[in-house]
Amino acid sequence: MKTLFSQLPAIDSLLRQADFQSLSDRWGHRQLVTLLRLLQQQARQYIQQHQQLPEWSHNWAEHASSLLEQTRVSGLQSVLNLSGTVLHTNLGRALLAEPAVSAVSRVMRSPVTLEYALDDAGRGHRDRALADLLCQLTGAEDACIVNNNAAAVLLMLAALAPDKSVVVSRGELVEIGGSFRIPDVMTQAGCTLHEVGTTNRTHLKDYRQAVTAETALLMKVHTSNYQVQGFTKAVSEEELVALGNELNLPVISDLGSGSLIDLSLYGLPPEPMPQALIAAGVSLVSFSGDKLLGGPQAGIIIGKKALIERLQQHPLKRALRVDKMTLAALEATLQLYLHPEKLAQQLPTLRLLTRTLPDIARQAERLAPLLQTALEGQFSVECADSLSQIGSGSLPVEQLPSVALTLTPCDGSGSTLLALAARLRTGEVPVIGRIHHGSLWLDLRTLEDEALLIRMITG
């Protein structure tokens, strides 16, 4: 064993070799030395356990280069999302439109007027430009931007109802991803939840009877990630606003996804629109930027100017504010809504949601024989009717007709199927599908780069 240990090269001698000098130039001396020390330690442990040198020890430079290349792989890899979920939370939700991508690139390269007013060279407010645009699109008096909709709800409650109670229907006490619950948000915001009604039925009188001297807000929460059906009753925003006006209480609404356009015009199920709630008199409305809006992750709050000013002055606002890149992407996305006639072509989210079934079917028919050839007879490739979903808690019970390619192992083996799914997930550009009924389903609703899919399948 001592002879084996003596065969391990010294780090200094390795670093004098030409191959390692080039590795040092590329990766840096410190990183290379740290890796070589680790490899020496691993080699010693291997010798102790197996009484032989590790296989890679015949070429230290090649092994070190391979390991260094692996460290270069980003933790945020681009993937082909063929899961059937358009706004996939785990895959980053909305794809940004090209104008938004360009806007982010521009503000990364140079100083910008983030909080600088050009008219008097004084300090401006970072939300101002977007607030004006949002007011134009929604009819609101003012707007506030934070890092996501959960933060928007937290800020509204913390700023407007500290040490006070907030009245909410029991049927609207939602839980979103990560076990994030409305009652928990209220606790963190320092206010008290006063739930009224029952799971399936809440009446206006329930809100009225719940109001006390300690009540600060009446709140509506859109149940965007589930739906209660059957014997139900809910109080509309208009009814709640009338009660709020009577009792001098603001009404706030958490829309969750929120859509600035009437989705029914595109053949999609309708979703509550922020501008409709503003027109109904709701004091503050919050919604997400990276769901149906099709922009970056952000929480958008629109509503009455006096209340927005209170949000902007609250200490939490600084902790929850967004950076220049998010603001640039969101501004460019919102500007697309000024030209609604072109929105379905320019906004990726809407483009993918509105793809027609015949278009997807033709794509499947083109790709099926190509994938069959690429898989060399090991899998049967068929076109199958599929149902896509919007995702991210948007319109949870609505599904969109689609077409998938099903890859079924000819040997009927589950391990063969799992091996293919694993290979596709670990490729240069991972392909994300779903296993269902003994096949790998690749839903084509979100596929726009056919050549890339073929290249990844060929592997």
mmCIF file with all atom_site columns, C-alpha atoms in Angstrom, residues 25 72 155 196 249 265 303 360 398 424-425 430 443:
data_model
loop_
_atom_site.group_PDB
_atom_site.id
_atom_site.type_symbol
_atom_site.label_atom_id
_atom_site.label_alt_id
_atom_site.label_comp_id
_atom_site.label_asym_id
_atom_site.label_entity_id
_atom_site.label_seq_id
_atom_site.pdbx_PDB_ins_code
_atom_site.Cartn_x
_atom_site.Cartn_y
_atom_site.Cartn_z
_atom_site.occupancy
_atom_site.B_iso_or_equiv
_atom_site.pdbx_formal_charge
_atom_site.auth_seq_id
_atom_site.auth_comp_id
_atom_site.auth_asym_id
_atom_site.auth_atom_id
_atom_site.pdbx_PDB_model_num
ATOM 1  C CA . ASP A 1 25  ? -4.981  30.048 -16.839 1.00 0.00 ? 25  ASP A CA 1
ATOM 2  C CA . ARG A 1 72  ? -19.548 25.692 -14.765 1.00 0.00 ? 72  ARG A CA 1
ATOM 3  C CA . LEU A 1 155 ? -47.560 45.039 2.852   1.00 0.00 ? 155 LEU A CA 1
ATOM 4  C CA . VAL A 1 196 ? -67.009 35.058 8.584   1.00 0.00 ? 196 VAL A CA 1
ATOM 5  C CA . LEU A 1 249 ? -63.843 50.936 5.751   1.00 0.00 ? 249 LEU A CA 1
ATOM 6  C CA . LEU A 1 265 ? -61.914 37.267 -26.217 1.00 0.00 ? 265 LEU A CA 1
ATOM 7  C CA . GLY A 1 303 ? -55.803 51.627 -6.072  1.00 0.00 ? 303 GLY A CA 1
ATOM 8  C CA . ILE A 1 360 ? -50.539 21.594 -32.321 1.00 0.00 ? 360 ILE A CA 1
ATOM 9  C CA . GLU A 1 398 ? -59.885 24.762 -16.666 1.00 0.00 ? 398 GLU A CA 1
ATOM 10 C CA . LEU A 1 424 ? -33.847 13.521 -21.341 1.00 0.00 ? 424 LEU A CA 1
ATOM 11 C CA . ARG A 1 425 ? -33.785 15.356 -18.003 1.00 0.00 ? 425 ARG A CA 1
ATOM 12 C CA . PRO A 1 430 ? -33.249 18.985 -20.279 1.00 0.00 ? 430 PRO A CA 1
ATOM 13 C CA . ASP A 1 443 ? -47.212 17.861 -24.471 1.00 0.00 ? 443 ASP A CA 1
#
